[in-house]
Short mmCIF file of C-alpha atoms in Angstrom, two decimals:
data_model
loop_
_atom_site.label_atom_id
_atom_site.label_comp_id
_atom_site.label_asym_id
_atom_site.label_seq_id
_atom_site.Cartn_x
_atom_site.Cartn_y
_atom_site.Cartn_z
CA MET A 1 27.81 42.61 13.90
CA SER A 2 24.46 42.33 12.12
CA ILE A 3 25.48 38.93 10.67
CA LYS A 4 26.30 37.66 14.15
CA ARG A 5 22.90 38.82 15.41
CA THR A 6 21.08 37.21 12.50
CA ILE A 7 22.93 33.95 12.94
CA THR A 8 22.29 33.96 16.69
CA GLY A 9 18.61 34.69 16.05
CA LEU A 10 18.33 31.86 13.56
CA ALA A 11 20.13 29.46 15.91
CA LEU A 12 17.67 30.37 18.65
CA ILE A 13 14.72 29.74 16.30
CA PHE A 14 16.09 26.27 15.54
CA ILE A 15 16.60 25.44 19.20
CA ILE A 16 13.12 26.66 20.18
CA SER A 17 11.42 24.88 17.27
CA ASN A 18 13.21 21.64 18.19
CA GLN A 19 12.14 22.02 21.81
CA ILE A 20 8.53 22.55 20.76
CA SER A 21 8.58 19.50 18.53
CA SER A 22 10.07 17.27 21.25
CA GLN A 23 7.78 15.16 23.41
CA PRO A 24 6.73 16.89 26.62
CA CYS A 25 6.16 13.52 28.31
CA LYS A 26 9.56 12.04 27.49
CA GLY A 27 10.59 9.61 30.23
CA PHE A 28 7.38 10.07 32.22
CA HIS A 29 7.07 6.30 32.67
CA GLU A 30 10.32 6.44 34.69
CA SER A 31 9.02 9.15 37.05
CA LYS A 32 7.87 8.65 40.64
CA ASP A 33 4.25 8.76 39.48
CA CYS A 34 4.83 5.43 37.78
CA PHE A 35 5.51 2.49 40.01
CA VAL A 36 4.84 -1.15 39.23
CA TYR A 37 4.71 -3.50 42.19
CA ILE A 38 6.74 -6.65 41.58
CA PRO A 39 5.84 -9.66 43.73
CA GLU A 40 8.55 -10.61 46.19
CA GLY A 41 10.95 -13.27 45.00
CA ARG A 42 10.11 -12.85 41.34
CA ASP A 43 12.44 -11.62 38.63
CA PHE A 44 10.49 -9.53 36.13
CA LYS A 45 12.18 -7.89 33.14
CA GLN A 46 11.17 -5.05 30.86
CA TYR A 47 9.06 -6.25 27.92
CA SER A 48 8.97 -4.11 24.79
CA GLN A 49 9.33 -0.36 24.92
CA ALA A 50 7.75 1.41 27.89
CA LYS A 51 5.82 4.38 26.54
CA SER A 52 4.84 7.83 27.68
CA ALA A 53 2.33 9.96 25.84
CA LEU A 54 0.55 13.26 26.10
CA THR A 55 -3.16 12.78 26.50
CA ALA A 56 -6.34 14.52 27.67
CA VAL A 57 -9.11 13.44 30.01
CA GLY A 58 -11.38 11.12 28.06
CA GLN A 59 -8.87 10.59 25.26
CA LYS A 60 -8.31 6.90 24.47
CA THR A 61 -4.85 5.63 23.55
CA THR A 62 -4.48 2.14 22.11
CA TYR A 63 -1.14 0.42 22.53
CA LYS A 64 -0.65 -2.44 20.09
CA VAL A 65 1.52 -5.19 21.51
CA VAL A 66 2.33 -8.84 20.88
CA LEU A 67 2.72 -10.95 24.01
CA PHE A 68 4.68 -14.19 23.71
CA GLY A 69 3.07 -17.33 25.08
CA GLY A 70 4.25 -19.22 28.15
CA LYS A 71 5.11 -16.14 30.20
CA ASP A 72 3.83 -14.18 33.19
CA TYR A 73 3.27 -10.47 32.64
CA ILE A 74 2.61 -7.38 34.71
CA LEU A 75 0.94 -4.50 32.94
CA GLY A 76 1.17 -1.15 34.70
CA VAL A 77 -0.37 2.18 33.73
CA CYS A 78 0.15 5.57 35.33
CA ALA A 79 -0.74 9.25 34.92
CA GLU A 80 0.23 12.55 36.47
CA SER A 81 -0.63 12.94 40.13
CA GLY A 82 -4.36 13.39 40.73
CA TYR A 83 -5.42 12.17 37.32
CA ARG A 84 -7.23 9.06 38.47
CA PRO A 85 -8.98 6.80 37.81
CA ILE A 86 -7.19 5.36 34.80
CA HIS A 87 -9.39 3.02 32.85
CA PHE A 88 -7.63 0.27 30.89
CA ARG A 89 -8.82 -2.70 28.92
CA ILE A 90 -7.00 -5.58 27.28
CA ILE A 91 -8.64 -6.37 23.96
CA ASP A 92 -7.98 -9.22 21.54
CA SER A 93 -6.60 -7.47 18.42
CA GLN A 94 -8.20 -9.99 16.09
CA THR A 95 -11.71 -10.47 17.47
CA LYS A 96 -11.94 -7.21 19.48
CA LYS A 97 -13.17 -9.26 22.44
CA VAL A 98 -12.46 -7.56 25.76
CA MET A 99 -10.22 -9.92 27.78
CA TYR A 100 -9.82 -7.72 30.85
CA ASP A 101 -11.38 -4.48 32.08
CA ASN A 102 -9.96 -2.83 35.20
CA LYS A 103 -13.35 -1.15 35.73
CA ASP A 104 -14.40 -4.49 37.25
CA TYR A 105 -11.49 -4.26 39.73
CA ASP A 106 -11.95 -0.74 41.05
CA TYR A 107 -9.66 0.75 38.36
CA ILE A 108 -6.52 -0.89 39.74
CA ASP A 109 -3.31 0.50 38.06
CA SER A 110 -1.63 -2.82 37.35
CA PHE A 111 -2.59 -6.32 36.36
CA ASN A 112 -0.65 -9.59 36.68
CA PHE A 113 -1.52 -12.33 34.24
CA THR A 114 -0.25 -15.30 32.25
CA VAL A 115 -0.44 -15.72 28.48
CA GLU A 116 -0.59 -19.30 27.21
CA LYS A 117 -0.09 -18.72 23.48
CA THR A 118 1.55 -15.86 21.62
CA GLN A 119 -1.06 -13.28 20.70
CA PRO A 120 -1.55 -9.72 19.50
CA LEU A 121 -3.42 -7.55 21.98
CA ASP A 122 -4.64 -3.98 22.15
CA ILE A 123 -4.27 -2.19 25.45
CA GLU A 124 -6.67 0.71 25.60
CA VAL A 125 -5.90 3.39 28.20
CA GLN A 126 -8.10 6.36 29.16
CA ILE A 127 -8.00 8.87 32.01
CA LEU A 128 -11.50 9.34 33.38
CA GLU A 129 -13.06 12.59 34.55
CA ASN A 130 -12.35 13.31 38.23
CA LYS A 131 -14.49 16.10 39.63
CA LYS A 132 -12.49 16.27 42.86
CA ILE A 133 -9.29 17.46 41.18
CA SER A 134 -8.51 21.09 42.03
CA VAL A 135 -6.14 22.15 39.23
CA LYS A 136 -7.32 20.98 35.84
CA LYS A 137 -4.99 20.76 32.86
CA ASP A 138 -6.00 20.34 29.24
CA LYS A 139 -3.21 17.85 28.59
CA MET A 140 -1.32 15.49 30.88
CA CYS A 141 1.15 12.62 30.68
CA VAL A 142 0.25 8.97 30.77
CA GLY A 143 2.67 6.04 30.91
CA ILE A 144 2.54 2.32 30.24
CA GLU A 145 4.96 -0.45 31.07
CA ILE A 146 4.93 -4.21 30.58
CA LEU A 147 7.17 -6.58 32.52
CA TRP A 148 7.63 -10.29 31.90
CA SER A 149 8.92 -13.34 33.67
CA THR A 150 9.08 -17.06 33.06
CA ILE A 151 6.03 -18.82 34.43
CA LEU A 152 6.35 -19.70 38.07
CA LYS A 153 5.76 -23.41 38.40
CA PRO A 154 3.78 -24.51 41.47
CA VAL A 155 5.99 -25.94 44.24
CA PRO A 156 5.20 -29.66 44.65
CA LYS A 157 3.72 -30.58 48.04
CA LYS A 158 5.98 -32.66 50.30
CA MET B 1 28.81 38.80 0.52
CA ASN B 2 27.19 39.33 3.92
CA ASN B 3 23.75 39.31 2.31
CA ARG B 4 24.60 36.03 0.62
CA ILE B 5 25.44 34.41 3.94
CA ILE B 6 22.18 35.66 5.47
CA ARG B 7 20.15 34.52 2.45
CA GLY B 8 21.86 31.13 2.62
CA PHE B 9 20.94 30.76 6.30
CA ILE B 10 17.35 31.78 5.66
CA GLY B 11 17.17 29.26 2.82
CA ILE B 12 18.46 26.48 5.08
CA ALA B 13 16.06 27.57 7.83
CA LEU B 14 13.06 27.40 5.49
CA LEU B 15 14.12 23.97 4.22
CA MET B 16 14.50 22.63 7.77
CA VAL B 17 11.13 23.99 8.85
CA GLN B 18 9.57 22.41 5.75
CA CYS B 19 11.23 19.05 6.48
CA GLN B 20 9.99 19.13 10.07
CA ALA B 21 6.47 19.95 8.91
CA ASN B 22 6.53 17.00 6.51
CA ASN B 23 7.77 14.67 9.19
CA LYS B 24 5.11 15.92 11.57
CA LYS B 25 2.41 15.18 9.04
CA ALA B 26 3.66 11.59 8.90
CA SER B 27 3.85 11.23 12.68
CA ASN B 28 0.35 12.60 13.13
CA ILE B 29 -1.02 9.93 10.82
CA ASN B 30 0.44 7.39 13.23
CA LEU B 31 -1.86 8.59 15.94
CA ASN B 32 -5.11 7.67 14.29
CA SER B 33 -6.22 4.12 14.71
CA ASP B 34 -8.17 3.45 11.57
CA THR B 35 -5.42 4.60 9.27
CA ILE B 36 -3.34 1.76 10.63
CA VAL B 37 -5.96 -0.93 10.15
CA ASN B 38 -6.20 0.02 6.52
CA ILE B 39 -3.61 2.47 5.34
CA ASP B 40 -5.35 3.22 2.07
CA THR B 41 -8.67 3.99 3.70
CA THR B 42 -8.03 6.97 5.90
CA ARG B 43 -10.82 7.15 8.44
CA ILE B 44 -9.82 9.36 11.30
CA ASP B 45 -11.11 8.60 14.76
CA THR B 46 -9.77 11.61 16.61
CA ASN B 47 -10.70 10.12 19.97
CA ASN B 48 -8.38 7.14 19.67
CA LYS B 49 -4.60 7.38 19.36
CA VAL B 50 -2.68 4.29 18.32
CA THR B 51 0.87 3.54 19.43
CA TYR B 52 2.94 0.48 18.55
CA MET B 53 4.96 -1.22 21.27
CA LEU B 54 7.61 -2.80 19.04
CA LEU B 55 10.07 -5.41 20.28
CA SER B 56 13.85 -5.15 20.15
CA PRO B 57 15.99 -7.78 18.35
CA ASN B 58 17.09 -9.05 21.79
CA GLU B 59 13.52 -9.93 22.65
CA ILE B 60 12.80 -11.53 19.27
CA LEU B 61 16.00 -13.60 19.19
CA GLY B 62 15.66 -14.41 22.89
CA GLU B 63 12.17 -15.79 22.29
CA ILE B 64 13.13 -17.88 19.27
CA PHE B 65 16.25 -19.27 20.90
CA SER B 66 15.17 -19.70 24.49
CA ASP B 67 18.23 -21.90 25.16
CA LYS B 68 21.77 -20.76 24.52
CA HIS B 69 22.53 -21.50 20.91
CA LEU B 70 25.59 -22.36 18.93
CA LEU B 71 27.00 -19.13 17.55
CA ASN B 72 27.70 -19.01 13.85
CA ILE B 73 29.85 -15.95 13.35
CA GLN B 74 29.81 -16.43 9.59
CA LEU B 75 26.17 -15.38 9.53
CA ILE B 76 26.53 -11.87 10.89
CA ASN B 77 27.29 -8.90 8.67
CA PRO B 78 31.06 -8.18 8.76
CA ILE B 79 31.94 -4.85 10.36
CA SER B 80 34.28 -4.15 7.47
CA SER B 81 31.19 -3.53 5.29
CA ALA B 82 30.01 -0.60 7.43
CA VAL B 83 32.24 2.02 5.79
CA LYS B 84 30.78 1.17 2.41
CA TYR B 85 27.25 2.23 3.29
CA VAL B 86 27.25 5.79 2.06
CA ASP B 87 23.60 6.80 1.70
CA THR B 88 21.18 7.35 4.59
CA LYS B 89 18.90 4.49 3.54
CA HIS B 90 21.65 1.85 3.67
CA GLN B 91 23.23 3.40 6.75
CA ALA B 92 19.89 3.23 8.62
CA LEU B 93 18.97 -0.27 7.39
CA ASN B 94 22.40 -1.65 8.24
CA LEU B 95 22.46 0.11 11.58
CA GLY B 96 19.42 -2.10 12.32
CA VAL B 97 21.29 -5.14 10.95
CA TYR B 98 24.27 -4.47 13.25
CA ILE B 99 21.98 -3.92 16.25
CA ALA B 100 20.50 -7.38 15.65
CA ASP B 101 24.02 -8.83 15.21
CA PHE B 102 25.06 -7.18 18.48
CA ALA B 103 22.03 -8.76 20.19
CA TYR B 104 22.91 -12.14 18.68
CA LEU B 105 26.50 -11.88 19.95
CA ASN B 106 25.29 -10.86 23.41
CA LEU B 107 22.77 -13.70 23.62
CA ASN B 108 25.63 -16.06 22.78
CA GLU B 109 27.96 -14.34 25.23
CA ASN B 110 30.48 -13.51 22.52
CA LYS B 111 32.14 -10.53 24.18
CA THR B 112 35.17 -10.33 21.94
CA ASN B 113 33.12 -9.34 18.92
CA ALA B 114 30.34 -7.53 20.79
CA LEU B 115 32.44 -4.47 21.60
CA GLU B 116 33.59 -4.12 17.98
CA TYR B 117 29.98 -4.33 16.82
CA PHE B 118 28.96 -1.75 19.37
CA LYS B 119 31.60 0.64 17.97
CA THR B 120 30.20 0.08 14.47
CA ILE B 121 26.68 0.81 15.72
CA ARG B 122 27.90 4.04 17.32
CA ASP B 123 29.70 5.15 14.12
CA LEU B 124 26.72 4.44 11.87
CA ALA B 125 24.34 6.14 14.33
CA GLN B 126 26.48 9.27 14.21
CA LYS B 127 26.51 9.20 10.42
CA ILE B 128 22.72 9.45 10.40
CA ASN B 129 22.80 12.16 13.07
CA ILE B 130 21.70 10.19 16.10
CA TYR B 131 23.49 11.98 18.88
CA GLY B 132 22.94 12.36 22.57
CA TYR B 133 23.04 8.73 23.54
CA PHE B 134 26.37 7.35 22.41
CA ASN B 135 28.41 9.52 24.69
CA GLU B 136 31.53 8.50 26.57
CA GLY B 137 29.48 7.57 29.64
CA PHE B 138 27.46 5.03 27.68
CA PHE B 139 30.57 3.58 26.08
CA ASN B 140 32.20 3.19 29.51
CA ARG B 141 29.04 1.50 30.76
CA ILE B 142 29.29 -1.05 27.94
CA GLU B 143 32.94 -1.72 28.68
CA LYS B 144 32.28 -2.10 32.42
CA ASN B 145 29.48 -4.57 31.78
CA MET B 146 31.36 -6.72 29.28
CA ALA B 147 31.77 -9.39 31.93
CA ARG B 148 28.07 -9.47 32.86
CA ASN B 149 25.98 -10.83 30.07
CA ASP B 150 22.58 -10.03 31.58
CA SER B 151 23.56 -6.35 31.89
CA LEU B 152 24.84 -6.27 28.35
CA ILE B 153 21.57 -7.68 27.02
CA LYS B 154 19.69 -5.05 29.03
CA ILE B 155 21.93 -2.25 27.75
CA SER B 156 21.51 -3.45 24.17
CA GLN B 157 17.70 -3.44 24.57
CA GLU B 158 17.82 -0.01 26.20
CA MET B 159 19.98 1.32 23.35
CA TYR B 160 17.42 0.24 20.74
CA TYR B 161 14.53 1.85 22.58
CA SER B 162 16.48 5.04 23.31
CA MET B 163 17.25 5.34 19.62
CA SER B 164 13.54 4.97 18.90
CA ASP B 165 12.73 7.68 21.51
CA LEU B 166 15.39 10.05 20.14
CA LEU B 167 14.10 9.72 16.59
CA GLU B 168 10.47 10.02 17.69
CA ASN B 169 11.28 13.19 19.64
CA SER B 170 12.90 14.75 16.61
CA SER B 171 10.06 13.63 14.27
CA ARG B 172 12.36 11.25 12.37
CA GLN B 173 10.36 8.06 12.76
CA ASN B 174 10.89 7.37 9.06
CA ILE B 175 14.55 6.73 9.94
CA PHE B 176 13.50 4.46 12.81
CA ALA B 177 11.23 2.60 10.38
CA LEU B 178 14.35 1.82 8.30
CA ILE B 179 16.46 0.87 11.33
CA SER B 180 13.76 -1.45 12.67
CA SER B 181 13.29 -3.00 9.20
CA GLY B 182 16.99 -3.90 9.11
CA ALA B 183 16.86 -5.21 12.67
CA LEU B 184 13.79 -7.36 12.05
CA ILE B 185 15.09 -8.86 8.79
CA GLU B 186 18.47 -9.65 10.37
CA SER B 187 16.75 -11.25 13.40
CA LEU B 188 14.62 -13.44 11.11
CA TYR B 189 17.68 -14.25 8.96
CA LEU B 190 19.83 -15.29 11.94
CA SER B 191 16.97 -17.39 13.30
CA SER B 192 16.21 -19.14 9.99
CA MET B 193 19.87 -19.87 9.29
CA ASN B 194 20.60 -21.14 12.77
CA ILE B 195 18.52 -24.28 12.64
CA THR B 196 21.16 -26.95 12.55
CA LYS B 197 19.50 -29.95 14.13
CA MET B 198 16.43 -31.61 12.63
CA SER B 199 15.18 -32.30 16.18
CA GLU B 200 14.75 -28.61 16.86
CA TYR B 201 13.59 -27.66 13.37
CA LYS B 202 9.82 -27.85 14.03
CA THR B 203 9.96 -25.95 17.33
CA ILE B 204 12.14 -23.14 16.01
CA ALA B 205 10.34 -22.91 12.67
CA GLY B 206 7.06 -22.59 14.64
CA LYS B 207 8.54 -19.84 16.82
CA ILE B 208 9.82 -17.99 13.76
CA PHE B 209 6.34 -18.09 12.23
CA GLU B 210 4.84 -16.84 15.51
CA GLN B 211 6.77 -13.64 14.75
CA LYS B 212 4.04 -13.06 12.17
CA TYR B 213 2.19 -10.96 14.76
CA ILE B 214 5.31 -8.89 15.44
CA PHE B 215 5.78 -8.55 11.70
CA ASP B 216 2.17 -7.39 11.23
CA ASN B 217 2.51 -4.67 13.90
CA PHE B 218 5.86 -3.65 12.53
CA TYR B 219 4.48 -3.54 8.97
CA ALA B 220 1.57 -1.35 10.05
CA PHE B 221 3.95 0.99 11.93
CA THR B 222 6.29 1.23 8.93
CA SER B 223 3.43 1.77 6.47
CA VAL B 224 2.61 5.03 8.22
CA TYR B 225 5.84 6.45 6.79
CA LYS B 226 5.36 5.17 3.26
CA ASN B 227 5.48 8.73 1.92
CA ASP B 228 9.23 8.39 2.39
CA LYS B 229 10.65 6.77 -0.77
CA ASP B 230 13.21 4.70 1.16
CA VAL B 231 10.53 3.34 3.48
CA ARG B 232 8.32 2.62 0.48
CA SER B 233 11.09 0.62 -1.20
CA ILE B 234 11.72 -1.52 1.90
CA LEU B 235 7.97 -2.09 2.29
CA ARG B 236 7.89 -3.50 -1.24
CA GLN B 237 10.62 -5.96 -0.23
CA LEU B 238 8.71 -6.95 2.90
CA ASP B 239 5.42 -7.53 1.05
CA THR B 240 6.37 -11.03 -0.13
CA LEU B 241 7.50 -12.04 3.36
CA LYS B 242 4.22 -10.80 4.79
CA LYS B 243 2.28 -12.86 2.25
CA ILE B 244 4.24 -16.02 3.10
CA LEU B 245 3.65 -15.52 6.83
CA ASP B 246 -0.07 -14.98 6.16
CA GLU B 247 -0.25 -18.24 4.21
CA ALA B 248 0.45 -20.45 7.24
CA ASP B 249 -2.50 -22.49 8.49
CA LYS B 250 -3.66 -22.06 12.04
CA LYS B 251 -5.22 -24.36 14.59
CA SER B 252 -7.38 -21.94 16.52
CA SER B 253 -9.02 -22.33 19.88
CA GLU B 254 -11.33 -19.84 21.53
CA LYS B 255 -9.57 -17.24 23.65
CA THR B 256 -10.51 -17.44 27.29
CA VAL B 257 -9.74 -15.65 30.52
CA THR B 258 -9.70 -17.92 33.56
CA GLN B 259 -8.50 -17.77 37.12
CA GLY B 260 -5.92 -20.43 37.94
CA ASN B 261 -4.15 -21.40 41.14
CA ASP B 262 -3.27 -18.53 43.50
CA ASN B 263 -5.94 -16.39 41.78
CA LYS B 264 -3.63 -16.05 38.78
CA VAL B 265 -5.44 -14.78 35.68
CA ILE B 266 -4.68 -16.81 32.55
CA ILE B 267 -5.34 -15.63 29.01
CA GLY B 268 -5.72 -18.95 27.24
CA GLY B 269 -6.51 -20.16 23.74
CA GLY B 270 -5.45 -18.51 20.52
CA ASP B 271 -3.73 -19.69 17.37
CA GLU B 272 -1.20 -22.42 16.87
CA ILE B 273 0.58 -21.75 13.59
CA GLN B 274 1.21 -24.79 11.40
CA VAL B 275 4.42 -24.59 9.36
CA THR B 276 5.01 -26.94 6.46
CA ASP B 277 8.51 -27.63 5.11
CA LYS B 278 7.55 -26.02 1.80
CA LEU B 279 6.33 -22.85 3.48
CA PHE B 280 9.36 -22.61 5.75
CA ASN B 281 11.76 -23.06 2.86
CA SER B 282 9.96 -20.40 0.85
CA PHE B 283 10.14 -18.05 3.87
CA LYS B 284 13.85 -18.77 4.38
CA GLU B 285 14.69 -18.17 0.72
CA ASN B 286 12.86 -14.87 0.82
CA VAL B 287 14.52 -13.75 4.05
CA ILE B 288 17.96 -14.56 2.59
CA ALA B 289 17.18 -12.57 -0.59
CA THR B 290 15.77 -9.57 1.31
CA ARG B 291 18.69 -9.54 3.72
CA GLN B 292 21.15 -9.79 0.83
CA GLU B 293 19.62 -6.69 -0.77
CA ILE B 294 19.99 -4.79 2.49
CA VAL B 295 23.60 -5.71 3.28
CA SER B 296 24.82 -5.46 -0.29
CA ILE B 297 26.95 -2.41 -0.82
CA SER B 298 24.87 0.56 -1.91
CA LYS B 299 25.59 1.95 -5.33
#
């Protein structure tokens, strides 16, 4: 009887410790809080691994990615409901030059762009302080997704 | 006797907790940006987490061979070798190799072999304790989508990323570092060996060398787990390849952000990598040797 109890206790410890170690934000990028608008008539596919991470207000997360040249991309970021604005910047990994800052576009959550030549980029994401939010959490989930498509060639005029 | 069983369990419990703690230490290092820029100089910026968005073999092979390519089945690792990989290191590395082979078969729409390779992937994954994804439902999904190549490519990509998620969630990224090493080497091997026409040589060789950036990110990600002896040994093998890729000359133009037609934002400029025959041959030789060490039967 006592062996059974001990074994059950140990099994529970394993299960709990595994639960604690698992990511609390697993699959957040697939939730309803994350939605990337795809322009009508375009076929965009998933590019690289969409990521979810646990973060805090003010905490910066840098996603290192290589974007192949000759493609259109949509970059989308998201966070748990209410945690807006999300500040993101696209930075050249080599020179650290800021290529895009969504602060200049009213902190829009997604960005459509074309990359001419293959290049390594850093995408820096940060949830900014929002004084209007009623329930404040220490930690919250943030998600990032990149979609790609072949470049849409302009339709020749008739 | 009863006490022995309890002591045994406690012993196992302590070992598992210790292993998890060690793995956690490694995964925490991953989160600090400056450790990745220079692994040996650990400067911790606690306000900046770094995450690598690695690419699957489907994406790498799909980029190098943008047009459908002639399949050379002789190049892929035979499934008969799988049973001979008995240690975790070779099982993980070759799981990556088979994932890249599966991607190669899918890109070439070779459905006959694809299912057999998928079964091998599933068996090897189970040997290194990756459960929870290769259930009957997933297997049925593969079988149902055998006729639709686009779906199969998507499933194969999804499988790679789910494996990465599963290992990350159980603090076993060191295993994923081995799997992704095998996958990357096999992708580069299949690409290098697949150049059959001189007319396409320059274009494909250039695209292979553009993978330098992928390689750099991958190398930095893998270096985080260099405390693991198996990861350390594969990093040593990858060092020469990294040096060869770094040797290529570049024609650089200033990076610009402009607004094109329809208000489309264009990130222009960057590097154009120049590949000489000598450099490409040296790269190819090294890829063949590294791949041979991975697929050779473990002793």
